mmCIF file of C-alpha atoms and ligand atoms in Angstrom:
data_model
loop_
_atom_site.group_PDB
_atom_site.id
_atom_site.type_symbol
_atom_site.label_atom_id
_atom_site.label_comp_id
_atom_site.label_asym_id
_atom_site.label_seq_id
_atom_site.Cartn_x
_atom_site.Cartn_y
_atom_site.Cartn_z
ATOM 1 C CA MET C 1 106.782 -46.333 -52.010
ATOM 2 C CA ILE C 2 104.001 -46.399 -49.419
ATOM 3 C CA ASN C 3 100.561 -46.378 -50.850
ATOM 4 C CA ASN C 4 98.936 -43.039 -49.976
ATOM 5 C CA PRO C 5 95.353 -43.702 -48.752
ATOM 6 C CA ASN C 6 94.488 -40.194 -49.857
ATOM 7 C CA GLU C 7 96.254 -40.148 -53.196
ATOM 8 C CA SER C 8 93.032 -39.081 -55.004
ATOM 9 C CA VAL C 9 93.056 -35.839 -53.001
ATOM 10 C CA PRO C 10 95.389 -33.148 -54.287
ATOM 11 C CA HIS C 11 98.194 -31.757 -52.013
ATOM 12 C CA ILE C 12 98.130 -34.554 -49.461
ATOM 13 C CA HIS C 13 101.665 -35.872 -48.647
ATOM 14 C CA TRP C 14 102.883 -39.173 -47.481
ATOM 15 C CA PRO C 15 104.419 -39.257 -45.032
ATOM 16 C CA PRO C 16 102.045 -36.596 -43.781
ATOM 17 C CA ILE C 17 103.378 -33.080 -43.187
ATOM 18 C CA ILE C 18 100.273 -32.002 -41.326
ATOM 19 C CA ARG C 19 99.685 -34.219 -38.269
ATOM 20 C CA PRO C 20 96.634 -33.389 -36.087
ATOM 21 C CA ARG C 21 97.883 -35.776 -33.481
ATOM 22 C CA ARG C 22 100.681 -33.276 -32.533
ATOM 23 C CA LEU C 23 98.013 -31.298 -30.613
ATOM 24 C CA ARG C 24 96.796 -34.416 -28.814
ATOM 25 C CA THR C 25 100.101 -35.692 -27.331
ATOM 26 C CA THR C 26 99.826 -34.409 -23.657
ATOM 27 C CA PRO C 27 97.209 -33.153 -21.273
ATOM 28 C CA TRP C 28 98.653 -29.646 -21.329
ATOM 29 C CA ILE C 29 98.568 -29.197 -25.078
ATOM 30 C CA ARG C 30 95.056 -30.754 -25.213
ATOM 31 C CA ASN C 31 93.941 -28.289 -22.669
ATOM 32 C CA MET C 32 95.561 -25.439 -24.504
ATOM 33 C CA VAL C 33 93.713 -26.058 -27.747
ATOM 34 C CA SER C 34 90.424 -27.280 -26.314
ATOM 35 C CA GLU C 35 87.569 -25.292 -27.901
ATOM 36 C CA HIS C 36 84.671 -25.909 -25.517
ATOM 37 C CA ARG C 37 84.279 -26.286 -21.768
ATOM 38 C CA VAL C 38 81.399 -26.941 -19.379
ATOM 39 C CA THR C 39 81.379 -24.917 -16.259
ATOM 40 C CA VAL C 40 78.966 -24.768 -13.347
ATOM 41 C CA ASN C 41 77.513 -21.582 -14.821
ATOM 42 C CA ASP C 42 76.144 -23.624 -17.730
ATOM 43 C CA LEU C 43 73.933 -25.805 -15.459
ATOM 44 C CA ILE C 44 70.195 -25.226 -14.747
ATOM 45 C CA TRP C 45 68.713 -27.754 -12.412
ATOM 46 C CA PRO C 46 65.092 -28.788 -12.906
ATOM 47 C CA VAL C 47 63.469 -29.931 -9.629
ATOM 48 C CA PHE C 48 60.179 -31.572 -8.709
ATOM 49 C CA ILE C 49 57.964 -30.383 -5.867
ATOM 50 C CA GLN C 50 55.249 -32.006 -3.877
ATOM 51 C CA GLU C 51 52.889 -31.032 -1.051
ATOM 52 C CA GLY C 52 53.676 -31.864 2.519
ATOM 53 C CA ASN C 53 56.428 -31.662 5.089
ATOM 54 C CA ASN C 54 59.618 -33.675 5.255
ATOM 55 C CA LEU C 55 58.520 -35.754 2.321
ATOM 56 C CA ARG C 56 60.614 -37.192 -0.488
ATOM 57 C CA THR C 57 59.152 -39.514 -3.147
ATOM 58 C CA PRO C 58 61.491 -41.349 -5.445
ATOM 59 C CA ILE C 59 60.599 -41.408 -9.226
ATOM 60 C CA ALA C 60 60.892 -44.992 -10.402
ATOM 61 C CA SER C 61 61.675 -44.099 -14.002
ATOM 62 C CA MET C 62 64.263 -41.474 -12.956
ATOM 63 C CA PRO C 63 66.688 -43.216 -10.524
ATOM 64 C CA GLY C 64 68.227 -40.791 -8.064
ATOM 65 C CA VAL C 65 65.548 -38.036 -8.727
ATOM 66 C CA GLU C 66 62.935 -37.373 -6.020
ATOM 67 C CA ARG C 67 59.930 -35.130 -5.617
ATOM 68 C CA LEU C 68 60.588 -33.027 -2.566
ATOM 69 C CA SER C 69 58.264 -31.203 -0.185
ATOM 70 C CA ILE C 70 59.144 -27.401 0.030
ATOM 71 C CA ASP C 71 61.241 -27.778 3.279
ATOM 72 C CA LEU C 72 63.469 -30.370 1.863
ATOM 73 C CA LEU C 73 63.659 -28.638 -1.472
ATOM 74 C CA ILE C 74 65.106 -25.549 0.291
ATOM 75 C CA LEU C 75 68.020 -27.643 1.659
ATOM 76 C CA ALA C 76 68.643 -29.070 -1.812
ATOM 77 C CA VAL C 77 68.553 -25.665 -3.374
ATOM 78 C CA LYS C 78 71.041 -24.263 -0.774
ATOM 79 C CA GLU C 79 73.438 -27.071 -1.754
ATOM 80 C CA ALA C 80 72.961 -26.244 -5.510
ATOM 81 C CA ARG C 81 73.548 -22.489 -4.723
ATOM 82 C CA ASP C 82 76.714 -23.401 -2.664
ATOM 83 C CA LEU C 83 78.044 -25.419 -5.652
ATOM 84 C CA GLY C 84 77.556 -22.314 -7.889
ATOM 85 C CA ILE C 85 74.562 -23.490 -9.914
ATOM 86 C CA PRO C 86 72.965 -20.239 -11.254
ATOM 87 C CA ALA C 87 69.332 -21.259 -11.438
ATOM 88 C CA ILE C 88 66.735 -23.944 -10.864
ATOM 89 C CA ALA C 89 63.528 -24.824 -12.868
ATOM 90 C CA LEU C 90 60.470 -25.719 -10.720
ATOM 91 C CA PHE C 91 57.970 -28.351 -11.695
ATOM 92 C CA PRO C 92 55.032 -29.102 -9.386
ATOM 93 C CA ALA C 93 53.251 -32.425 -8.842
ATOM 94 C CA THR C 94 49.705 -31.264 -8.388
ATOM 95 C CA PRO C 95 47.429 -33.246 -6.032
ATOM 96 C CA THR C 96 44.870 -35.153 -8.147
ATOM 97 C CA ASN C 97 41.952 -33.489 -6.438
ATOM 98 C CA LEU C 98 43.141 -29.983 -7.630
ATOM 99 C CA LYS C 99 43.329 -31.049 -11.258
ATOM 100 C CA THR C 100 40.375 -29.824 -13.359
ATOM 101 C CA GLN C 101 39.221 -29.754 -16.951
ATOM 102 C CA ASP C 102 40.444 -26.145 -17.270
ATOM 103 C CA GLY C 103 43.385 -26.280 -14.819
ATOM 104 C CA GLU C 104 42.360 -23.221 -12.738
ATOM 105 C CA GLU C 105 44.868 -24.109 -10.037
ATOM 106 C CA ALA C 106 47.562 -22.830 -12.529
ATOM 107 C CA PHE C 107 46.708 -19.181 -11.629
ATOM 108 C CA ASN C 108 45.929 -19.744 -7.958
ATOM 109 C CA PRO C 109 48.404 -17.442 -6.209
ATOM 110 C CA GLU C 110 48.590 -19.941 -3.352
ATOM 111 C CA ASN C 111 49.352 -22.917 -5.528
ATOM 112 C CA LEU C 112 52.289 -25.185 -4.764
ATOM 113 C CA VAL C 113 54.660 -23.511 -7.258
ATOM 114 C CA CYS C 114 53.985 -19.985 -5.957
ATOM 115 C CA ARG C 115 54.419 -21.011 -2.350
ATOM 116 C CA THR C 116 57.738 -22.675 -3.334
ATOM 117 C CA ILE C 117 58.983 -19.548 -5.167
ATOM 118 C CA ARG C 118 58.255 -17.406 -2.120
ATOM 119 C CA ALA C 119 59.882 -19.945 0.272
ATOM 120 C CA ILE C 120 63.023 -20.250 -1.906
ATOM 121 C CA LYS C 121 63.301 -16.464 -2.398
ATOM 122 C CA ALA C 122 63.200 -16.015 1.366
ATOM 123 C CA ALA C 123 65.668 -18.745 2.208
ATOM 124 C CA VAL C 124 68.025 -18.738 -0.750
ATOM 125 C CA PRO C 125 67.609 -15.333 -2.496
ATOM 126 C CA ASP C 126 70.803 -15.651 -4.613
ATOM 127 C CA ILE C 127 69.809 -18.384 -6.930
ATOM 128 C CA GLY C 128 67.656 -17.789 -10.037
ATOM 129 C CA ILE C 129 64.088 -19.218 -10.315
ATOM 130 C CA ILE C 130 62.739 -20.312 -13.620
ATOM 131 C CA CYS C 131 59.122 -21.446 -13.863
ATOM 132 C CA ASP C 132 57.376 -23.446 -16.491
ATOM 133 C CA VAL C 133 54.196 -22.023 -18.017
ATOM 134 C CA ALA C 134 51.791 -24.683 -19.340
ATOM 135 C CA LEU C 135 48.711 -26.264 -17.997
ATOM 136 C CA ASP C 136 49.623 -29.880 -17.999
ATOM 137 C CA PRO C 137 50.460 -30.161 -14.272
ATOM 138 C CA TYR C 138 46.860 -28.860 -13.562
ATOM 139 C CA THR C 139 44.526 -30.340 -16.144
ATOM 140 C CA SER C 140 42.589 -33.588 -15.578
ATOM 141 C CA HIS C 141 43.284 -34.494 -19.253
ATOM 142 C CA GLY C 142 47.091 -33.781 -18.991
ATOM 143 C CA GLN C 143 47.078 -31.505 -22.083
ATOM 144 C CA ASP C 144 49.113 -28.238 -21.903
ATOM 145 C CA GLY C 145 46.098 -26.155 -22.926
ATOM 146 C CA LEU C 146 42.354 -25.913 -22.684
ATOM 147 C CA VAL C 147 40.375 -28.589 -24.546
ATOM 148 C CA ARG C 148 37.209 -27.711 -26.381
ATOM 149 C CA ASN C 149 35.390 -30.406 -28.367
ATOM 150 C CA GLY C 150 38.477 -32.511 -28.330
ATOM 151 C CA ILE C 151 40.764 -29.797 -29.588
ATOM 152 C CA VAL C 152 43.452 -27.948 -27.688
ATOM 153 C CA VAL C 153 42.375 -24.393 -28.318
ATOM 154 C CA ASN C 154 45.069 -21.702 -28.842
ATOM 155 C CA ASP C 155 43.908 -18.249 -27.974
ATOM 156 C CA GLU C 156 41.715 -19.100 -24.984
ATOM 157 C CA THR C 157 44.702 -21.127 -23.610
ATOM 158 C CA VAL C 158 47.041 -18.078 -24.021
ATOM 159 C CA GLU C 159 44.750 -16.040 -21.848
ATOM 160 C CA VAL C 160 45.190 -18.600 -19.018
ATOM 161 C CA LEU C 161 48.955 -18.870 -19.571
ATOM 162 C CA CYS C 162 49.118 -15.074 -19.130
ATOM 163 C CA LYS C 163 47.369 -15.304 -15.765
ATOM 164 C CA GLN C 164 49.626 -18.210 -14.723
ATOM 165 C CA SER C 165 52.749 -16.123 -15.718
ATOM 166 C CA VAL C 166 51.616 -13.123 -13.685
ATOM 167 C CA VAL C 167 50.941 -15.141 -10.441
ATOM 168 C CA GLN C 168 54.286 -16.728 -10.756
ATOM 169 C CA ALA C 169 56.011 -13.304 -11.318
ATOM 170 C CA GLN C 170 54.085 -11.877 -8.275
ATOM 171 C CA ALA C 171 55.438 -14.761 -6.182
ATOM 172 C CA GLY C 172 58.977 -13.702 -7.226
ATOM 173 C CA CYS C 173 59.879 -15.917 -10.239
ATOM 174 C CA ASP C 174 62.781 -14.456 -12.147
ATOM 175 C CA VAL C 175 62.268 -16.195 -15.533
ATOM 176 C CA ILE C 176 59.086 -17.311 -17.063
ATOM 177 C CA ALA C 177 59.488 -20.288 -19.348
ATOM 178 C CA PRO C 178 56.507 -21.037 -21.534
ATOM 179 C CA SER C 179 56.640 -24.724 -22.515
ATOM 180 C CA ASP C 180 53.053 -25.055 -23.948
ATOM 181 C CA MET C 181 53.899 -24.300 -27.714
ATOM 182 C CA MET C 182 50.788 -22.248 -28.248
ATOM 183 C CA ASP C 183 51.010 -19.699 -31.015
ATOM 184 C CA GLY C 184 51.612 -16.080 -30.012
ATOM 185 C CA ARG C 185 51.993 -16.884 -26.329
ATOM 186 C CA VAL C 186 55.370 -15.181 -25.862
ATOM 187 C CA GLY C 187 54.105 -11.830 -27.077
ATOM 188 C CA ALA C 188 50.929 -12.118 -24.981
ATOM 189 C CA ILE C 189 52.821 -13.151 -21.876
ATOM 190 C CA ARG C 190 55.334 -10.233 -22.371
ATOM 191 C CA LYS C 191 52.473 -7.777 -22.551
ATOM 192 C CA ALA C 192 50.705 -9.362 -19.477
ATOM 193 C CA LEU C 193 53.934 -9.202 -17.435
ATOM 194 C CA ASP C 194 54.662 -5.590 -18.475
ATOM 195 C CA ASN C 195 51.072 -4.428 -17.765
ATOM 196 C CA ALA C 196 51.329 -6.040 -14.240
ATOM 197 C CA GLY C 197 54.635 -4.234 -13.487
ATOM 198 C CA PHE C 198 57.016 -7.100 -14.223
ATOM 199 C CA SER C 199 59.021 -5.673 -17.172
ATOM 200 C CA HIS C 200 62.151 -6.933 -15.444
ATOM 201 C CA VAL C 201 60.979 -10.560 -15.470
ATOM 202 C CA ALA C 202 62.644 -12.490 -18.345
ATOM 203 C CA ILE C 203 61.231 -14.894 -20.855
ATOM 204 C CA LEU C 204 63.028 -18.159 -21.701
ATOM 205 C CA SER C 205 60.807 -19.626 -24.428
ATOM 206 C CA TYR C 206 60.737 -23.327 -25.104
ATOM 207 C CA ALA C 207 60.836 -22.165 -28.737
ATOM 208 C CA ALA C 208 61.600 -25.472 -30.415
ATOM 209 C CA LYS C 209 59.853 -28.124 -28.276
ATOM 210 C CA TYR C 210 59.217 -31.344 -30.084
ATOM 211 C CA ALA C 211 56.478 -34.023 -29.480
ATOM 212 C CA SER C 212 59.014 -36.447 -28.052
ATOM 213 C CA ALA C 213 58.860 -39.866 -26.432
ATOM 214 C CA PHE C 214 61.824 -38.751 -24.295
ATOM 215 C CA TYR C 215 59.464 -36.952 -21.884
ATOM 216 C CA GLY C 216 57.985 -40.247 -20.637
ATOM 217 C CA PRO C 217 59.730 -40.274 -17.192
ATOM 218 C CA PHE C 218 58.967 -36.588 -16.558
ATOM 219 C CA ARG C 219 55.214 -37.332 -16.911
ATOM 220 C CA ASP C 220 55.661 -39.918 -14.248
ATOM 221 C CA ALA C 221 57.431 -37.397 -11.988
ATOM 222 C CA VAL C 222 54.796 -34.670 -12.242
ATOM 223 C CA GLY C 223 51.951 -37.303 -12.255
ATOM 224 C CA SER C 224 50.533 -36.262 -15.674
ATOM 225 C CA ALA C 225 51.113 -39.620 -17.437
ATOM 226 C CA ASN C 226 47.822 -41.138 -16.314
ATOM 227 C CA ASN C 227 45.937 -37.956 -17.069
ATOM 228 C CA LEU C 228 47.251 -37.838 -20.629
ATOM 229 C CA GLY C 229 46.673 -41.583 -21.200
ATOM 230 C CA LYS C 230 47.092 -42.552 -24.777
ATOM 231 C CA SER C 231 46.639 -39.037 -26.090
ATOM 232 C CA ASP C 232 49.631 -37.067 -27.500
ATOM 233 C CA LYS C 233 50.629 -33.393 -27.910
ATOM 234 C CA LYS C 234 51.291 -33.465 -31.669
ATOM 235 C CA THR C 235 48.917 -30.697 -32.568
ATOM 236 C CA TYR C 236 51.071 -28.260 -30.701
ATOM 237 C CA GLN C 237 54.567 -29.638 -30.058
ATOM 238 C CA MET C 238 56.782 -29.904 -33.065
ATOM 239 C CA ASP C 239 57.186 -32.839 -35.486
ATOM 240 C CA PRO C 240 60.621 -34.460 -34.762
ATOM 241 C CA SER C 241 61.246 -34.516 -38.531
ATOM 242 C CA ASN C 242 61.418 -30.762 -38.854
ATOM 243 C CA SER C 243 64.329 -28.339 -38.236
ATOM 244 C CA SER C 244 63.729 -25.410 -40.576
ATOM 245 C CA GLU C 245 60.473 -25.036 -38.744
ATOM 246 C CA ALA C 246 62.379 -24.563 -35.545
ATOM 247 C CA LEU C 247 64.095 -21.488 -37.033
ATOM 248 C CA ARG C 248 60.608 -20.021 -37.815
ATOM 249 C CA GLU C 249 59.480 -20.819 -34.277
ATOM 250 C CA VAL C 250 62.528 -19.045 -32.876
ATOM 251 C CA ALA C 251 62.172 -16.009 -35.138
ATOM 252 C CA LEU C 252 58.548 -15.659 -33.973
ATOM 253 C CA ASP C 253 59.484 -15.906 -30.276
ATOM 254 C CA ILE C 254 62.303 -13.432 -30.489
ATOM 255 C CA ALA C 255 60.059 -10.945 -32.390
ATOM 256 C CA GLU C 256 57.399 -11.446 -29.675
ATOM 257 C CA GLY C 257 59.937 -10.605 -26.914
ATOM 258 C CA ALA C 258 61.678 -13.834 -25.776
ATOM 259 C CA ASP C 259 64.985 -13.027 -24.117
ATOM 260 C CA MET C 260 66.321 -16.498 -24.406
ATOM 261 C CA VAL C 261 65.220 -19.646 -26.350
ATOM 262 C CA MET C 262 65.407 -23.322 -25.688
ATOM 263 C CA VAL C 263 65.435 -26.587 -27.688
ATOM 264 C CA LYS C 264 63.945 -29.653 -26.179
ATOM 265 C CA PRO C 265 64.801 -32.583 -26.049
ATOM 266 C CA GLY C 266 68.566 -32.029 -26.003
ATOM 267 C CA MET C 267 71.004 -34.660 -27.157
ATOM 268 C CA PRO C 268 68.890 -36.082 -30.071
ATOM 269 C CA TYR C 269 68.212 -32.536 -31.259
ATOM 270 C CA LEU C 270 71.733 -30.841 -31.075
ATOM 271 C CA ASP C 271 71.574 -30.157 -34.832
ATOM 272 C CA VAL C 272 68.672 -27.870 -33.984
ATOM 273 C CA VAL C 273 70.620 -26.146 -31.339
ATOM 274 C CA ALA C 274 73.481 -25.537 -33.734
ATOM 275 C CA ARG C 275 71.208 -24.203 -36.506
ATOM 276 C CA ILE C 276 69.477 -21.857 -34.055
ATOM 277 C CA LYS C 277 72.626 -20.491 -32.446
ATOM 278 C CA ASP C 278 74.185 -19.966 -35.826
ATOM 279 C CA ALA C 279 71.180 -18.124 -37.249
ATOM 280 C CA PHE C 280 70.080 -15.958 -34.321
ATOM 281 C CA LYS C 281 73.066 -15.534 -31.924
ATOM 282 C CA VAL C 282 70.690 -15.276 -29.034
ATOM 283 C CA PRO C 283 71.116 -16.982 -25.667
ATOM 284 C CA THR C 284 70.173 -20.567 -26.537
ATOM 285 C CA PHE C 285 69.618 -23.456 -24.075
ATOM 286 C CA GLY C 286 69.287 -27.162 -24.478
ATOM 287 C CA TYR C 287 67.155 -29.338 -22.174
ATOM 288 C CA GLN C 288 68.604 -32.741 -21.453
ATOM 289 C CA VAL C 289 65.186 -34.244 -20.753
ATOM 290 C CA SER C 290 64.035 -36.899 -18.389
ATOM 291 C CA GLY C 291 64.342 -39.751 -20.954
ATOM 292 C CA GLU C 292 67.901 -38.822 -21.695
ATOM 293 C CA TYR C 293 68.721 -38.760 -18.023
ATOM 294 C CA SER C 294 67.095 -42.169 -17.442
ATOM 295 C CA MET C 295 68.831 -43.673 -20.457
ATOM 296 C CA LEU C 296 72.264 -42.740 -19.261
ATOM 297 C CA CYS C 297 71.506 -43.772 -15.700
ATOM 298 C CA ALA C 298 70.224 -47.185 -16.768
ATOM 299 C CA ALA C 299 73.285 -47.905 -18.940
ATOM 300 C CA ALA C 300 75.519 -46.784 -16.139
ATOM 301 C CA ALA C 301 73.667 -48.931 -13.534
ATOM 302 C CA ASN C 302 74.272 -51.942 -15.815
ATOM 303 C CA GLY C 303 77.938 -51.236 -16.013
ATOM 304 C CA TRP C 304 77.665 -50.519 -19.728
ATOM 305 C CA LEU C 305 78.784 -46.913 -19.488
ATOM 306 C CA ASP C 306 80.989 -44.949 -17.149
ATOM 307 C CA ARG C 307 78.474 -42.713 -15.422
ATOM 308 C CA GLU C 308 80.709 -39.736 -14.549
ATOM 309 C CA LYS C 309 82.368 -39.651 -17.908
ATOM 310 C CA VAL C 310 79.081 -39.821 -19.932
ATOM 311 C CA ILE C 311 77.566 -37.067 -17.787
ATOM 312 C CA LEU C 312 80.301 -34.710 -18.478
ATOM 313 C CA GLU C 313 80.721 -35.708 -22.160
ATOM 314 C CA SER C 314 76.932 -35.353 -22.784
ATOM 315 C CA LEU C 315 76.977 -31.883 -21.270
ATOM 316 C CA LEU C 316 80.042 -30.893 -23.300
ATOM 317 C CA SER C 317 78.139 -31.894 -26.466
ATOM 318 C CA PHE C 318 75.592 -29.232 -25.757
ATOM 319 C CA LYS C 319 78.259 -26.627 -25.494
ATOM 320 C CA ARG C 320 79.937 -27.801 -28.634
ATOM 321 C CA ALA C 321 76.677 -27.534 -30.517
ATOM 322 C CA GLY C 322 76.510 -23.834 -29.397
ATOM 323 C CA ALA C 323 74.268 -23.941 -26.382
ATOM 324 C CA ASP C 324 74.900 -21.281 -23.694
ATOM 325 C CA GLY C 325 73.701 -23.702 -20.994
ATOM 326 C CA VAL C 326 71.796 -26.928 -20.284
ATOM 327 C CA LEU C 327 68.837 -27.818 -18.162
ATOM 328 C CA THR C 328 69.847 -31.119 -16.687
ATOM 329 C CA TYR C 329 68.813 -33.461 -13.903
ATOM 330 C CA PHE C 330 72.587 -34.198 -13.444
ATOM 331 C CA ALA C 331 73.224 -30.514 -12.482
ATOM 332 C CA VAL C 332 74.191 -31.181 -8.890
ATOM 333 C CA GLU C 333 76.302 -34.293 -9.600
ATOM 334 C CA ALA C 334 77.922 -32.482 -12.606
ATOM 335 C CA ALA C 335 78.781 -29.453 -10.459
ATOM 336 C CA LYS C 336 80.511 -31.712 -7.966
ATOM 337 C CA LEU C 337 82.391 -33.553 -10.706
ATOM 338 C CA LEU C 338 83.551 -30.268 -12.183
ATOM 339 C CA LYS C 339 84.632 -29.021 -8.778
ATOM 340 C CA ALA C 340 86.638 -32.113 -8.149
ATOM 341 C CA GLN C 341 88.433 -31.750 -11.596
HETATM 342 C C1 LIG E 401 55.246 -29.564 -19.692
HETATM 343 C C2 LIG E 401 56.665 -30.047 -19.792
HETATM 344 C C3 LIG E 401 57.198 -31.254 -20.119
HETATM 345 C C4 LIG E 401 58.583 -31.239 -19.939
HETATM 346 C C5 LIG E 401 58.838 -29.953 -19.410
HETATM 347 N N1 LIG E 401 57.632 -29.216 -19.315
HETATM 348 C C6 LIG E 401 56.500 -32.471 -20.620
HETATM 349 C C7 LIG E 401 55.616 -32.450 -21.793
HETATM 350 O O1 LIG E 401 55.622 -31.524 -22.569
HETATM 351 O O2 LIG E 401 54.824 -33.376 -21.927
HETATM 352 C C8 LIG E 401 59.488 -32.383 -20.166
HETATM 353 C C9 LIG E 401 60.795 -32.375 -19.389
HETATM 354 C C10 LIG E 401 61.491 -33.729 -19.337
HETATM 355 O O3 LIG E 401 61.060 -34.674 -20.063
HETATM 356 O O4 LIG E 401 62.468 -33.758 -18.642
HETATM 357 N N2 LIG E 401 54.776 -28.825 -20.634
#
C-alpha cells in the first residue's frame, strides 16, 4: 500500500480521486477556468512633466521613464490613447525657483500641471486625466502640507488643497486624486469642487497611503528628494504595520465623498487591497509605485527575471487581490504586450 501523505486528513483518497491538475493540462482548459485577467482598461499611466520645449530628461533611478515637456508628452499620450489606456496621472517637476515654504504655485492657474491639462484636453480629448493633490511638488521643504513650527498642520493645509483641486478642475482635470493624507481633505475638496461648479469631477482618494521607502525613485523624478532631505512623512502617511487602520481611512473617505479609493504602494500591500475590496465593494485601485517599477527593471536588466513575464504577472496579482485597476509606469509597455497576446 502506498503511504498517503494526507492520511491524517479524513476523506482524502490515495490514489487521489480529485486531481486539480486535470484543469491545468492544456492552454484551452487553463484559459477556460482562469479567474482573473488584466486588460488595457485596467491600466492607468502616471507621467512626469517638465517645463520647456522638445525636452526629455531620463530619470536615473527609473530606467526607461523620462520627464517630458508638454509637446512631447502630448505625443506620448496619443500613443497611450491609441493603445486603449483609459487614463493618465500627471506629476509635475516644478522648477526650484517656484518652490516656496507654503507652495503657492500649487494653486496658480497657470502652473505646469494646469497648462498640461489644457494642452492634453485640446489635443487628446478622449483620455481621462487624473491629477495628484498634495503640496510636495511645490514646497521648498518637500512636505505634502504646510509646515508651522516644524509640524505639518492639517486644517490650514486642507484649505490650500481645496484651492489646488479647484484650479485643476478649472483646467479640465477629470479626476482629483488627493495623495496628501491630511484628515478630512476628501470632504473639504468635494465641497470646494461642488461650490465651484465641478460636481461632475470625480475623487480618487489615496485612502491608504503608507509612509514607504518604495517612493524613493519618484522623489528623484519630481525633484522633491533634495527638498525633503532626511525628513519623512510619518506624521501623515500610514504606518506600514497597520491594515485595520486602512479600513478606517477608507470608511472615512467614502463617507466624505470619495468615488474611488487607492492603496499605495501596491505589490507589498496587496493584502490591504484585498481587505478593502472585500469590506467596501467600491472601485479600488493599487499603485505599483516607482520603487516597485525600478526593482523589476533592475532585476530584468541583470537577466535575473524575464521582464515581460514579470510585468504581466505583477499586474495580474493586483487583479487577483481585487483591484479594479493599477497605476503603473509599465502601462504603455503592458498595453503593447497585451495587444500582442
Ligand atoms: C506625492 C506623491 C508621492 C507619490 C505619488 N504622489 C510621493 C510621496 O508621497 O512622497 C509616489 C509615487 C511613486 O513612488 O511612484 N504626494
